[in-house]
Amino acid sequence: MLEYQIFFDYAPILLIGFWLTIKIVVCAIALGIPLGLFLALGRRSNFVIISFLSTSFIELFRNTPFIIQVFLFYYVLPFYGLRLSAEYIGVLALAAFGSAYFAEIIRAGIDAVPKGQLDSARAIGMTDWQAMRNVILPQTLSIVIPPLTNQTLTLIKESAILSTITVHELTMTGLMVQGETFRPFEVFIMVALLYWALNETIATIMRKFEQNTKKNRKAGSIGNSSTTLKKSTSIK
Amino acid sequence: MTSNFLELKGLYKTFDNITALNNVSLNVSKGEVIFIIGPSGCGKSTLLRAVNWLTPPDKGEVWLEGNLVGSSSSKLTIKEAKLLNNLRAKMGMVFQQFNVWPHLNVLENVVRPQLVVAKRNKANAESKALKILDEVSLHNKIDEWPDHLSGGQKQRLAIARALAMDPILMLLDEPTSALDPELVGEVLIVLKRLVNNGMTMLIVTHELGFASEFGDRLLFMDGGEIIEEGSPKKILTMPKTKRLKMFLKKLDITSFKH
Ligand SMILES: Nc1ncnc2c1ncn2[C@@H]1O[C@H](COP(=O)(O)OP(=O)(O)O)[C@@H](O)[C@H]1O
Ligand SMILES: [Mg+2]
């Protein structure tokens, strides 16, 4: 039988953990998307060193387990004199992990913009960065919003792994409550519901946002190559 | 200025094993209108894209009004890269596929490069844009998205965008080739006005009537080389080489089919 009292007794403390999860993910995204953009541009750079470093970073973080990355951040950063609380380390690890995926999404978005767009921007006298900023990236935006959203949902779920380095986020709080109550079913149902509610809320908001950007400008205006990308990457 | 308004010196470019430009040199004087014809893949686009260094040649140099646009013999310094962007702004380029910017409306397409590249203030940029959009008969479309324009309107927008930078040279790569036949005329009207205003132009086209009426010079290219050049009427009526004769014959047959 379910013990409903547990839901009421432990909801407040779980919500505190939930709030920390939200804060960590928001910070990780706020860091991760600019870093991802930087890496995406770095990977396409003509400077061999920059493109090599960017590519290495992206591939490293995409091809190793997140939990190992978290351990490395947790044990290696202090070794180099960077003494941060577990929360901050968690944010950095999540941001680094996310940025590798954000970078690939942004790069695919940039590649989906027809080549003639860059030609016309360069031919009129724009620098590479001006062309990116004024012509390419704005067209990339509507292409990358769905996959960036999906990646954000993934980050929220992956943030549970930060419980392994004593970050008192939602999963960690759930583990503690279950240790106290020995009612894993009730506790983890609540934890699961909270993650689900957060993801569903974000997905809904972003779907609305996507529809609005489409309405503002005729869909498919990015060129044919991107419509296929768009279809395959709509928000789940 | 005399014959060295625009100077192309020994341009050479290969892609993999294909020679797109084979030692092309050309002097263009101010106000001259030069048409370029030749079979598909002969290097016409590559030549135009070499002029503004969009496709840097493997060998050769380009000079505009005594300024070095680009030289294959040295890598660009930061200062030269900046100069190159300034020179590019003076060379308006018009593409076969229009390449208007779909995320900006008609007015913004013409305003944005003025703000970003020419560093004009918004009021000046907008009044200039409105004036030029009026000249290409798009004044009643300024709030429209490019996707809602016809091909002919898109190409006129692309021309307006280039003209707003006050170019001293226009490079046009098959500006009417992607258009439905009934839309070619409205773009040619705009181009003819440019010719009459004394704009220096390099135009790749298959519109031979346009070329022979308005061209000061016609170049026939094949295999990355300029095979024949001279006054359009003379070249089109009395081709010297077998290759040009064949090319004109083919063009005649295809245009006859239309
Ligand atoms: N970016 C490129 N990569 C590889 N080959 C190219 C590229 N651009 C042009 N070429 C080749 O160079 C030759 C000349 O091309 P182009 O200048 O576009 O010809 P045209 O405009 O006369 O049709 C063609 O054989 C074409 O396939
Ligand atoms: Mg071409």
PDB file of N, CA and C and ligand atoms in Angstrom, chain B residues 44-45 96 173-174, ligand 2:
ATOM      1  N   LYS B  44      33.414  30.790 -65.657  1.00  0.00           N
ATOM      2  CA  LYS B  44      32.866  32.155 -65.602  1.00  0.00           C
ATOM      3  C   LYS B  44      32.627  32.595 -64.158  1.00  0.00           C
ATOM      4  N   SER B  45      31.967  31.729 -63.392  1.00  0.00           N
ATOM      5  CA  SER B  45      31.693  32.089 -61.998  1.00  0.00           C
ATOM      6  C   SER B  45      32.987  32.221 -61.211  1.00  0.00           C
ATOM      7  N   GLN B  96      23.270  34.241 -59.301  1.00  0.00           N
ATOM      8  CA  GLN B  96      22.190  33.578 -60.027  1.00  0.00           C
ATOM      9  C   GLN B  96      21.036  33.220 -59.091  1.00  0.00           C
ATOM     10  N   ASP B 173      26.553  37.461 -61.882  1.00  0.00           N
ATOM     11  CA  ASP B 173      26.744  36.077 -62.334  1.00  0.00           C
ATOM     12  C   ASP B 173      25.405  35.478 -62.751  1.00  0.00           C
ATOM     13  N   GLU B 174      25.165  35.456 -64.031  1.00  0.00           N
ATOM     14  CA  GLU B 174      23.907  34.949 -64.589  1.00  0.00           C
ATOM     15  C   GLU B 174      22.695  35.478 -63.825  1.00  0.00           C
TER      16      GLU B 174
HETATM   17 MG    MG C   2      28.463  29.731 -63.165  1.00  0.00          MG
END
